[in-house]
Coordinates of C-alpha atoms and ligand atoms in Angstrom, one line a residue:
Chain R
M1 CA 12.2 112.4 -27.6
A2 CA 13.8 115.6 -26.3
A3 CA 16.1 113.7 -23.9
L4 CA 17.0 111.1 -26.8
Y5 CA 17.9 114.1 -29.1
I6 CA 19.9 115.7 -26.6
I7 CA 22.0 112.8 -25.5
L8 CA 22.3 111.8 -29.2
T9 CA 23.7 115.0 -30.3
A10 CA 25.8 115.3 -27.1
S11 CA 27.3 111.8 -28.0
V12 CA 28.0 112.6 -31.6
I13 CA 29.9 116.0 -30.7
A14 CA 31.6 113.9 -27.7
I15 CA 33.0 111.4 -30.5
S16 CA 34.0 114.1 -32.8
C17 CA 36.1 115.8 -30.1
G18 CA 37.3 112.7 -28.6
L19 CA 38.9 111.4 -31.8
L20 CA 40.4 114.8 -32.6
G21 CA 41.3 115.6 -28.9
S22 CA 43.2 112.1 -29.0
F23 CA 45.6 113.6 -31.7
L24 CA 45.6 116.9 -30.1
I25 CA 47.0 115.4 -26.9
L26 CA 49.5 113.5 -28.5
R27 CA 50.5 116.1 -30.3
K28 CA 51.0 118.3 -27.3
M29 CA 48.3 120.6 -28.4
A30 CA 45.4 120.0 -25.8
L31 CA 45.0 123.7 -25.0
V32 CA 44.5 124.8 -28.8
G33 CA 40.7 124.0 -28.4
D34 CA 40.5 126.4 -25.3
A35 CA 42.4 129.1 -27.5
I36 CA 40.1 128.7 -30.5
S37 CA 37.1 129.1 -28.3
H38 CA 38.2 132.8 -27.5
A39 CA 39.9 133.7 -30.7
V40 CA 37.3 133.2 -33.0
L41 CA 35.3 136.1 -31.9
P42 CA 36.9 138.6 -34.5
G43 CA 36.0 136.2 -37.0
I44 CA 32.4 136.1 -36.0
V45 CA 32.1 140.0 -36.1
L46 CA 34.0 140.4 -39.3
A47 CA 31.6 138.0 -41.0
F48 CA 28.6 139.8 -39.5
L49 CA 30.1 143.3 -40.7
I50 CA 30.9 141.6 -44.3
S51 CA 27.3 139.8 -44.8
G52 CA 25.6 142.4 -42.8
S53 CA 23.1 139.6 -41.4
R54 CA 23.0 137.4 -38.1
D55 CA 22.6 134.3 -40.4
N56 CA 24.5 131.5 -38.9
I57 CA 26.4 130.2 -42.1
P58 CA 28.7 133.1 -42.8
M59 CA 29.4 133.4 -38.9
L60 CA 30.3 129.8 -38.5
I61 CA 32.6 130.2 -41.7
G62 CA 34.1 133.2 -40.1
A63 CA 34.8 131.7 -36.8
A64 CA 36.2 128.5 -38.5
V65 CA 38.6 130.6 -40.5
L66 CA 39.8 132.6 -37.6
G67 CA 40.2 129.2 -35.7
V68 CA 42.6 128.2 -38.5
I69 CA 44.3 131.5 -38.3
T70 CA 44.7 131.1 -34.7
T71 CA 46.6 127.8 -35.0
L72 CA 48.8 129.2 -37.6
I73 CA 49.7 132.2 -35.5
I74 CA 50.5 130.0 -32.4
E75 CA 52.6 127.8 -34.5
M76 CA 54.4 130.8 -36.2
L77 CA 55.3 132.3 -32.6
Q78 CA 56.7 129.0 -31.7
K79 CA 58.7 128.6 -34.8
K80 CA 59.6 132.0 -35.8
A81 CA 60.0 133.8 -32.6
G82 CA 61.1 130.9 -30.5
M83 CA 58.4 131.5 -27.9
Q84 CA 57.2 128.6 -25.5
E85 CA 54.0 126.9 -26.6
D86 CA 52.0 127.7 -23.5
A87 CA 53.0 131.5 -24.0
S88 CA 52.3 131.4 -27.7
I89 CA 48.7 130.2 -26.9
G90 CA 48.3 132.6 -24.2
I91 CA 49.3 135.4 -26.2
T92 CA 47.4 134.5 -29.4
F93 CA 43.9 133.9 -28.0
T94 CA 43.9 136.9 -25.6
W95 CA 45.0 139.3 -28.3
L96 CA 42.5 138.0 -30.9
F97 CA 39.6 137.9 -28.5
A98 CA 40.6 141.5 -27.4
L99 CA 40.6 142.4 -31.1
G100 CA 37.1 141.0 -31.4
V101 CA 35.9 143.0 -28.5
I102 CA 37.1 146.1 -30.0
L103 CA 35.4 145.4 -33.4
I104 CA 32.1 144.8 -31.6
T105 CA 32.2 148.0 -29.4
S106 CA 33.4 150.1 -32.3
Y107 CA 31.7 148.8 -35.5
T108 CA 28.6 147.1 -34.7
G109 CA 26.8 149.8 -32.9
Q110 CA 23.6 149.3 -31.4
V111 CA 23.2 145.7 -33.1
D112 CA 23.0 143.2 -30.3
L113 CA 25.9 140.8 -31.5
D114 CA 28.0 139.1 -28.9
Q115 CA 29.5 135.7 -29.0
E116 CA 27.1 134.4 -26.3
C117 CA 24.1 134.7 -28.5
V118 CA 25.8 133.9 -32.0
L119 CA 28.1 131.1 -31.1
Y120 CA 27.8 129.8 -27.5
G121 CA 24.8 127.5 -27.8
E122 CA 22.7 125.9 -25.1
I123 CA 22.5 122.0 -25.5
A124 CA 19.0 122.0 -23.8
Y125 CA 17.7 123.9 -26.6
V126 CA 19.1 121.5 -29.3
P127 CA 15.7 119.8 -29.7
L128 CA 13.7 123.0 -30.4
D129 CA 15.8 123.8 -33.5
T130 CA 14.7 121.2 -35.9
F131 CA 15.3 120.7 -39.6
N132 CA 12.0 120.7 -41.4
L133 CA 11.0 119.6 -44.8
S134 CA 8.8 122.0 -47.1
N135 CA 5.7 119.9 -46.0
G136 CA 6.5 120.7 -42.2
L137 CA 7.8 117.2 -41.4
S138 CA 10.4 117.4 -38.8
L139 CA 13.6 115.4 -39.6
G140 CA 15.2 115.9 -36.1
P141 CA 17.3 118.8 -34.5
R142 CA 19.5 120.7 -36.9
A143 CA 22.3 120.3 -34.6
L144 CA 22.2 116.6 -34.8
W145 CA 22.5 116.8 -38.6
I146 CA 25.5 119.4 -38.7
S147 CA 27.5 117.5 -36.1
G148 CA 26.7 114.3 -37.7
S149 CA 28.1 115.5 -41.0
V150 CA 31.3 116.8 -39.2
L151 CA 31.6 113.3 -37.6
L152 CA 31.5 111.5 -40.7
L153 CA 34.1 113.9 -42.2
I154 CA 36.3 113.2 -39.2
I155 CA 35.9 109.7 -39.4
A156 CA 36.7 109.5 -43.2
F157 CA 39.7 111.9 -42.7
I158 CA 41.2 109.5 -39.9
L159 CA 40.5 106.3 -41.8
K160 CA 42.0 107.7 -45.0
G161 CA 44.8 109.8 -43.6
Y162 CA 45.8 107.4 -40.6
K163 CA 49.2 106.8 -41.7
G164 CA 50.1 110.5 -42.4
L165 CA 48.4 111.7 -39.3
V166 CA 50.2 109.2 -37.1
L167 CA 53.3 109.6 -38.7
T168 CA 53.5 113.5 -38.6
T169 CA 52.3 113.4 -34.9
F170 CA 54.8 110.7 -33.5
N171 CA 57.9 111.8 -35.5
K172 CA 57.8 115.1 -37.5
D173 CA 61.3 115.1 -38.7
Y174 CA 61.3 111.4 -39.7
A175 CA 58.0 112.2 -41.8
A176 CA 59.8 115.2 -43.5
S177 CA 62.8 113.3 -44.2
I178 CA 60.8 110.7 -46.4
G179 CA 59.3 113.9 -48.3
I180 CA 55.9 114.2 -46.4
S181 CA 54.8 117.7 -45.9
T182 CA 54.2 118.2 -42.3
A183 CA 52.8 121.5 -42.8
F184 CA 50.1 120.2 -44.8
W185 CA 49.1 117.5 -42.3
Q186 CA 49.0 120.1 -39.5
L187 CA 46.8 122.5 -41.5
A188 CA 44.5 119.7 -42.7
F189 CA 44.1 118.6 -39.1
M190 CA 43.6 121.9 -37.4
S191 CA 41.2 123.1 -40.0
L192 CA 39.1 120.0 -38.9
V193 CA 39.7 120.8 -35.2
S194 CA 38.6 124.3 -35.9
L195 CA 35.5 123.2 -38.0
T196 CA 34.5 121.0 -35.2
T197 CA 35.0 123.4 -32.4
V198 CA 33.0 126.0 -33.9
V199 CA 30.1 123.9 -34.9
S200 CA 30.1 122.1 -31.5
F201 CA 30.2 125.6 -29.8
E202 CA 27.1 126.5 -31.5
S203 CA 25.3 123.5 -30.3
V204 CA 26.4 122.6 -26.9
G205 CA 28.4 125.6 -25.6
A206 CA 32.2 126.5 -25.5
I207 CA 32.8 124.8 -21.9
L208 CA 31.6 121.6 -22.9
V209 CA 33.4 121.4 -25.9
V210 CA 36.7 122.4 -24.3
A211 CA 36.2 119.6 -21.9
L212 CA 35.2 117.0 -24.3
L213 CA 38.3 117.7 -26.5
V214 CA 40.6 117.0 -23.5
A215 CA 39.1 114.8 -20.8
P216 CA 37.8 111.8 -22.7
P217 CA 40.9 111.5 -24.7
A218 CA 43.0 112.1 -21.7
A219 CA 41.3 109.4 -19.9
A220 CA 41.7 107.2 -23.0
Y221 CA 45.5 107.9 -23.1
L222 CA 46.0 106.6 -19.7
L223 CA 44.4 103.3 -20.5
S224 CA 46.0 102.5 -23.9
Q225 CA 49.0 100.8 -25.1
N226 CA 48.1 101.5 -28.8
L227 CA 46.4 104.3 -30.7
K228 CA 43.6 102.4 -32.1
K229 CA 42.7 101.4 -28.6
M230 CA 42.8 105.0 -27.3
L231 CA 40.5 106.1 -30.2
W232 CA 37.9 103.4 -29.3
L233 CA 38.1 104.4 -25.6
S234 CA 37.8 108.3 -26.3
T235 CA 34.8 107.3 -28.2
L236 CA 33.2 105.2 -25.5
F237 CA 34.2 107.8 -23.0
G238 CA 32.5 110.4 -25.0
I239 CA 29.4 108.5 -25.1
L240 CA 29.4 107.7 -21.5
T241 CA 30.0 111.4 -20.8
A242 CA 26.9 112.4 -22.8
V243 CA 24.8 109.8 -21.3
G244 CA 25.9 110.0 -17.5
G245 CA 26.0 113.6 -17.8
Y246 CA 22.6 114.0 -18.9
Y247 CA 21.2 112.0 -16.1
L248 CA 23.6 113.6 -13.5
A249 CA 21.7 116.8 -14.7
L250 CA 18.4 115.4 -14.2
V251 CA 19.3 114.2 -10.5
L252 CA 21.0 117.7 -9.6
D253 CA 18.3 119.5 -11.8
G254 CA 21.2 121.5 -13.2
S255 CA 22.6 122.7 -16.5
I256 CA 23.4 119.8 -18.6
A257 CA 26.5 121.1 -20.4
G258 CA 27.7 121.7 -16.7
A259 CA 27.0 118.2 -15.8
M260 CA 28.4 116.5 -18.9
A261 CA 31.8 118.5 -18.2
T262 CA 31.7 117.4 -14.6
F263 CA 30.9 113.8 -15.5
A264 CA 33.8 113.7 -18.1
G265 CA 36.1 115.1 -15.1
V266 CA 35.0 112.3 -13.0
L267 CA 35.4 109.7 -15.8
F268 CA 39.1 111.0 -16.2
A269 CA 39.7 110.7 -12.4
G270 CA 38.4 107.2 -12.6
A271 CA 40.5 106.5 -15.4
W272 CA 43.6 107.7 -13.6
G273 CA 42.8 105.8 -10.4
W274 CA 42.4 102.6 -12.5
S275 CA 45.7 103.1 -14.5
K276 CA 47.6 103.5 -11.2
L277 CA 45.9 100.4 -9.8
T278 CA 46.4 98.2 -12.7
S279 CA 49.9 99.7 -13.8
K280 CA 52.2 96.7 -13.0
H281 CA 54.1 97.4 -16.1
S282 CA 53.2 100.6 -17.5
G283 CA 55.2 103.7 -16.1
T284 CA 58.2 101.6 -15.3
I285 CA 60.9 101.0 -17.6
P286 CA 61.8 97.2 -17.6
V287 CA 65.5 96.0 -17.1
T288 CA 67.0 95.1 -20.5
D289 CA 66.1 92.0 -21.7
K290 CA 69.1 89.7 -21.3
K291 CA 67.9 87.0 -23.6
N292 CA 67.3 89.5 -26.4
I293 CA 70.7 91.1 -26.2
S294 CA 72.2 87.8 -26.5
T295 CA 70.2 86.9 -29.5
F296 CA 70.7 90.4 -31.0
F297 CA 73.0 89.6 -33.8
Chain Y
M1 CA 93.0 118.5 -43.4
D2 CA 90.3 117.9 -46.1
I3 CA 90.6 114.9 -48.1
R4 CA 88.2 114.4 -51.1
P5 CA 87.0 111.0 -52.0
D6 CA 86.1 109.8 -55.7
C7 CA 82.3 109.3 -56.2
P8 CA 81.4 110.8 -53.1
A9 CA 78.1 109.8 -51.3
I10 CA 77.6 113.3 -49.7
E11 CA 79.1 116.7 -50.8
V12 CA 78.5 119.5 -48.5
H13 CA 79.0 122.8 -50.3
N14 CA 79.8 126.1 -48.3
L15 CA 77.2 125.2 -45.6
T16 CA 76.3 128.2 -43.2
A17 CA 73.4 127.7 -41.2
S18 CA 72.1 129.4 -38.2
Y19 CA 69.3 129.6 -35.3
N20 CA 68.0 133.0 -34.7
R21 CA 70.9 134.5 -36.6
K22 CA 73.3 132.9 -34.5
P23 CA 75.5 130.6 -36.8
V24 CA 75.8 127.2 -35.9
L25 CA 77.5 125.8 -39.1
W26 CA 80.0 128.3 -40.5
D27 CA 81.0 127.6 -44.3
V28 CA 81.5 123.9 -43.9
D29 CA 82.6 122.2 -47.0
F30 CA 83.8 118.6 -47.3
A31 CA 82.6 115.3 -49.0
L32 CA 82.1 111.8 -48.0
P33 CA 83.3 108.5 -49.6
Q34 CA 80.9 105.7 -50.4
G35 CA 80.7 102.2 -48.8
K36 CA 82.4 103.6 -45.4
L37 CA 81.4 104.0 -41.7
V38 CA 81.9 107.7 -41.3
G39 CA 81.8 109.4 -38.0
I40 CA 80.7 113.1 -37.6
V41 CA 82.7 114.1 -34.3
G42 CA 82.8 117.2 -32.1
P43 CA 82.0 118.5 -28.7
N44 CA 78.5 119.1 -27.4
G45 CA 77.1 121.9 -29.4
S46 CA 79.3 121.9 -32.5
G47 CA 76.5 121.8 -34.8
K48 CA 76.4 117.8 -35.6
T49 CA 72.6 117.4 -35.3
T50 CA 72.3 120.7 -37.3
L51 CA 74.7 119.4 -40.0
L52 CA 72.6 116.2 -40.4
R53 CA 69.4 118.3 -40.5
N54 CA 70.6 120.3 -43.3
M55 CA 71.5 117.2 -45.2
M56 CA 68.2 116.0 -44.8
G57 CA 66.5 119.2 -45.8
L58 CA 64.8 119.6 -42.4
M59 CA 66.0 123.1 -42.2
K60 CA 67.0 125.8 -44.7
P61 CA 70.7 126.7 -44.5
D62 CA 71.6 130.4 -44.8
S63 CA 74.0 129.5 -47.8
G64 CA 75.3 126.3 -49.3
Y65 CA 73.7 123.1 -50.4
V66 CA 74.1 119.3 -50.0
N67 CA 74.3 116.7 -52.8
L68 CA 73.7 113.1 -52.1
F69 CA 75.0 110.6 -54.7
G70 CA 75.8 113.8 -56.8
K71 CA 72.0 114.8 -56.8
S72 CA 69.6 116.7 -54.8
L73 CA 67.9 115.2 -51.8
D74 CA 64.4 115.0 -53.7
E75 CA 65.8 113.0 -56.6
V76 CA 67.4 110.2 -54.2
R77 CA 65.3 110.5 -51.1
E78 CA 64.3 106.8 -51.3
K79 CA 67.7 105.8 -51.0
V80 CA 68.5 107.8 -47.9
S81 CA 67.4 106.9 -44.3
Y82 CA 67.5 109.2 -41.5
V83 CA 67.6 108.2 -37.9
P84 CA 66.9 111.2 -35.5
Q85 CA 68.2 111.5 -32.1
R86 CA 66.3 109.1 -29.7
E87 CA 65.0 112.1 -27.4
T88 CA 63.4 113.9 -30.4
V89 CA 60.3 111.5 -30.1
D90 CA 58.0 110.9 -27.3
W91 CA 58.4 107.1 -26.2
D92 CA 55.1 107.3 -24.3
F93 CA 53.4 107.5 -27.5
P94 CA 50.9 104.6 -27.7
A95 CA 52.6 102.6 -30.4
S96 CA 53.9 99.3 -30.5
V97 CA 57.5 98.2 -31.8
M98 CA 56.1 97.0 -34.9
D99 CA 54.0 100.1 -35.5
V100 CA 57.4 102.2 -35.6
V101 CA 59.0 99.9 -37.6
E102 CA 56.4 100.0 -40.1
M103 CA 56.8 103.7 -40.6
G104 CA 60.3 102.5 -42.4
R105 CA 58.1 101.4 -45.3
Y106 CA 55.9 104.6 -45.4
R107 CA 56.5 106.4 -48.8
K108 CA 54.9 109.5 -50.2
G109 CA 53.3 107.2 -52.7
N110 CA 51.6 104.6 -50.3
L111 CA 50.6 107.0 -47.5
F112 CA 47.0 106.5 -48.5
K113 CA 47.3 102.8 -48.8
R114 CA 47.9 99.9 -46.8
L115 CA 51.3 98.2 -46.5
S116 CA 51.9 95.3 -48.7
K117 CA 52.8 91.8 -47.6
Q118 CA 56.4 92.4 -48.9
D119 CA 56.5 95.5 -46.6
K120 CA 55.6 93.7 -43.5
I121 CA 58.1 90.9 -44.4
L122 CA 61.0 93.6 -44.6
C123 CA 59.6 95.0 -41.2
T124 CA 59.8 91.7 -39.7
E125 CA 63.4 91.0 -41.1
A126 CA 64.4 94.3 -39.9
L127 CA 63.3 93.4 -36.1
E128 CA 64.9 90.3 -36.4
K129 CA 68.2 91.9 -37.2
V130 CA 68.2 94.2 -34.2
G131 CA 66.8 91.2 -31.9
L132 CA 63.5 92.6 -31.1
L133 CA 61.3 90.4 -33.1
D134 CA 60.0 88.9 -29.5
L135 CA 59.0 92.3 -28.6
A136 CA 57.3 93.4 -31.7
K137 CA 53.9 93.8 -30.1
R138 CA 55.2 95.6 -26.9
Q139 CA 54.3 99.2 -26.4
I140 CA 57.4 101.4 -27.0
S141 CA 57.3 103.0 -23.6
Q142 CA 57.8 99.6 -22.1
L143 CA 61.5 99.4 -23.7
S144 CA 64.8 100.2 -22.3
G145 CA 66.9 103.1 -23.8
G146 CA 68.9 100.6 -25.8
Q147 CA 65.9 98.8 -27.0
Q148 CA 64.4 102.0 -28.1
Q149 CA 67.6 102.8 -30.0
R150 CA 67.2 99.5 -32.0
V151 CA 63.5 100.1 -32.8
F152 CA 64.8 103.3 -34.4
L153 CA 67.8 101.1 -36.2
A154 CA 65.0 98.6 -37.3
R155 CA 62.9 101.2 -38.8
S156 CA 66.0 102.5 -40.6
L157 CA 67.0 98.9 -41.9
A158 CA 63.2 98.6 -43.3
Q159 CA 63.7 101.6 -45.4
Q160 CA 66.2 99.7 -47.4
A161 CA 68.2 102.6 -48.2
D162 CA 72.0 103.0 -49.6
L163 CA 72.9 106.0 -47.2
Y164 CA 72.0 106.1 -43.5
L165 CA 72.3 109.2 -41.5
M166 CA 72.1 108.4 -38.0
D167 CA 72.2 110.9 -35.0
E168 CA 74.0 109.5 -31.9
P169 CA 72.7 105.8 -32.2
F170 CA 75.0 104.9 -29.4
V171 CA 73.5 107.1 -26.6
G172 CA 71.9 105.5 -23.8
V173 CA 72.9 102.0 -24.9
D174 CA 74.5 99.4 -22.7
A175 CA 77.9 97.8 -23.7
A176 CA 76.4 94.6 -25.3
T177 CA 74.0 96.5 -27.4
E178 CA 76.6 98.9 -28.5
E179 CA 78.8 96.2 -29.8
S180 CA 75.9 94.5 -31.5
I181 CA 74.8 97.8 -33.2
L182 CA 78.5 98.3 -34.3
A183 CA 78.3 94.6 -35.9
L184 CA 75.2 95.4 -37.5
L185 CA 76.6 98.8 -39.1
T186 CA 79.9 96.6 -40.3
Q187 CA 77.6 94.1 -42.0
M188 CA 75.8 97.0 -43.8
K189 CA 79.2 98.4 -44.8
S190 CA 80.1 95.0 -46.0
E191 CA 77.0 95.3 -48.2
G192 CA 78.2 98.4 -49.7
K193 CA 76.0 100.8 -47.7
T194 CA 77.3 104.1 -46.6
V195 CA 76.8 104.8 -42.9
V196 CA 77.2 108.4 -41.6
I197 CA 77.2 108.6 -37.7
V198 CA 76.8 111.4 -35.5
H199 CA 78.8 110.5 -32.6
H200 CA 80.2 112.6 -29.5
D201 CA 82.5 110.1 -27.9
L202 CA 86.0 110.7 -28.9
Q203 CA 87.2 107.7 -27.2
T204 CA 85.4 105.4 -29.3
A205 CA 85.3 107.3 -32.4
Y206 CA 88.6 105.9 -33.6
E207 CA 87.8 102.3 -33.2
Y208 CA 84.4 102.5 -34.8
F209 CA 84.9 104.5 -38.0
D210 CA 86.8 104.3 -41.2
W211 CA 86.5 108.1 -42.1
I212 CA 86.0 111.0 -39.5
V213 CA 84.6 114.4 -40.0
L214 CA 85.7 116.6 -37.2
L215 CA 83.4 119.4 -36.6
N216 CA 83.3 122.5 -34.4
T217 CA 81.1 125.2 -36.1
R218 CA 83.6 125.1 -38.8
L219 CA 85.0 122.0 -40.5
V220 CA 88.1 121.0 -38.5
A221 CA 89.1 118.0 -40.5
S222 CA 87.6 115.5 -42.8
G223 CA 89.5 112.3 -44.0
E224 CA 90.6 108.7 -43.1
K225 CA 90.7 108.3 -39.5
E226 CA 94.5 107.9 -39.3
K227 CA 95.1 111.2 -40.9
V228 CA 92.5 113.1 -39.0
F229 CA 93.1 111.8 -35.5
T230 CA 96.2 114.0 -34.8
P231 CA 97.0 115.9 -31.7
Q232 CA 96.8 119.2 -33.5
L233 CA 93.4 118.7 -35.2
L234 CA 91.8 117.4 -31.8
Q235 CA 92.9 120.1 -29.9
E236 CA 91.5 122.4 -32.6
A237 CA 88.1 120.7 -32.4
Y238 CA 88.0 120.2 -28.8
G239 CA 89.9 123.3 -27.6
G240 CA 90.8 123.2 -23.9
R241 CA 89.0 120.3 -22.9
L242 CA 92.2 118.5 -22.0
T243 CA 91.3 115.6 -19.9
V244 CA 90.3 113.5 -22.7
L245 CA 92.8 114.9 -25.1
S246 CA 95.9 114.4 -22.9
R247 CA 95.4 110.7 -22.5
I248 CA 94.6 110.2 -26.3
G249 CA 97.6 112.2 -27.0
D250 CA 99.6 109.9 -24.7
L251 CA 98.4 106.9 -26.4
M252 CA 99.0 108.3 -29.8
A253 CA 102.5 109.2 -28.8
K254 CA 103.2 105.6 -27.8
Q255 CA 102.1 104.7 -31.4
D256 CA 99.8 102.0 -30.0
F257 CA 96.7 103.9 -30.2
P258 CA 95.1 102.0 -33.2
L259 CA 96.2 98.5 -32.1
R260 CA 95.4 98.3 -28.1
E261 CA 91.8 98.8 -28.6
K262 CA 91.0 96.8 -25.4
E263 CA 93.4 98.7 -23.3
F264 CA 91.8 101.8 -24.8
K265 CA 88.3 100.7 -23.7
E266 CA 89.3 100.1 -20.1
A267 CA 90.5 103.5 -19.8
K268 CA 87.0 104.4 -20.9
G269 CA 84.9 106.1 -18.4
T270 CA 88.0 107.4 -16.2
G271 CA 87.6 110.9 -18.1
D272 CA 86.0 113.9 -16.5
G273 CA 82.5 112.2 -16.7
K274 CA 81.2 114.5 -19.4
T275 CA 80.2 113.6 -22.7
Y276 CA 81.4 115.4 -25.8
Ligands
ADP1 N1 66.1 124.7 -32.2 C1 67.0 125.4 -31.8 N2 67.1 126.7 -31.5 C2 68.1 127.5 -31.2 N3 69.3 127.0 -31.2 C3 69.6 125.7 -31.4 C4 68.5 124.8 -31.9 N4 69.0 123.7 -32.1 C5 70.4 123.6 -31.5 N5 70.7 125.0 -31.2 C6 72.0 125.4 -30.8 O1 72.6 125.2 -32.1 C7 74.1 124.6 -31.4 C8 74.3 123.4 -32.2 O2 73.6 122.5 -31.7 P1 73.3 121.1 -32.4 O3 73.4 120.9 -33.8 O4 72.3 120.3 -31.8 O5 74.9 120.4 -31.8 P2 75.4 119.0 -31.4 O6 74.5 118.0 -32.3 O7 76.9 118.8 -32.0 O8 75.6 118.9 -30.1 C9 74.1 124.7 -30.1 O9 74.6 125.7 -29.4 C10 72.6 124.8 -29.8 O10 72.3 125.2 -28.6
MG2 MG1 73.2 116.4 -31.4

């Protein structure tokens, strides 16, 4: 049962990350998940200072809010200060992380608070923290319930907002030209990324989340001609990563999160090799189609 | 030279715009007629793209404003179609030709709904007009530059607008496609549409457009092409880039510039190889 819960939770999180990661890659923001993983620290500390407890809910909220702020600062540095994207990501998360460290060392005193214990979960413990009814009946791991809800939210957002999300990803200027607020879509999407990242950190740890946001969708990208296929493949690769990684960890008798992240990398390498082998058409620009030109008017 | 049409499609009023406080457009003020092919012409970096972006409300000007059909953009948005420069999007995006053309039917009001049958018919017609119907399902990364440009054109046609603002639709396009695009634009004009085109090639500008705006940060001239294409005004817009200018000057001196388009075309490409 424990194995099933771990694989199930990891799969759900991998699907969430894969779906959002697909859009992150297409928006050229693949590194933002990485940035958020560090930048949320001051949010956690502030939530702790304000609420005065080590309860998870305020900390998750604090972290998620900081995640959104992170993406806003990154965007502002790019637009207003004209900085390169990688430089603005680099400066934002190191600065926020440092701010968090200062806050911890100067305000929280003797209280043992560091982001390892608050936020960065260990997937092996997922089955231990269960969601119980008042009569003691266990409904399964809390992490599975939370990440399941987040996945449903993501699926609803993508299904309902598909056109807006795709349009603002592919061609921002055009979207703005027909009166669609690109800022709204960016904010809505990045809020979801932030929430997902933070919730997933808590369950499966930071490294795995960052790997899941990038590797499965990147592999899917290499093998897809259309976005729907890319989203399905990301989902499939996410599940494969969860299952394959779990058994790899068993075989190696090592860290589950580490094995899953490794497995995701291997999957990506496989997808890359496959795309090289099969790419008779993709990657090469075909000569202009003579027949079409002649019928073109 | 600044000729004012009656009933303008576009009025630009004292527009000044800048990036990082460096002005790129300076007090630009002109008006464009309806139902014409209009070229916005000027050397590289003269602010043509910036001008179009300001017309579409994509950046905030320092001062000035733009009216379309005598109204603000928001009031007439559905009558206006914008075609960005081709290289502003990632053509490796996992989307098919039809996916992109369908974006031409997206509206604020239908963003959360499915496209209607009528929308799909309009998209098919638009693709047919640019000769890409056979390639409707192909991924956009598998297209040549000219085909990508035609996908953008089809998306724009699908919008069913009255005013079209196109940024460099002839760049990276082969000669055959160039001619067919031009034929399409001429047909649009005959249907009463106004088409404004940013164009950097002085050599073809005269041939293609009815009305020409010469731009170089400031407005140099705006008017019927015959009145705008004078050596003095071209010199003013293009400054010392004389390779092109002297030949155009020669042709104009011989008074056969408007007539001998063929000869002019043959001379094309023998300039200094730069694009303007
Ligand atoms: N996003 C930007 N940031 C800073 N400078 C820009 C930006 N876009 C254009 N410029 C500068 O503004 C000037 C005009 O650019 P543009 O309007 O693209 O000219 P054109 O389309 O006529 O070639 C150029 O000098 C260009 O370098
Ligand atoms: Mg330009």
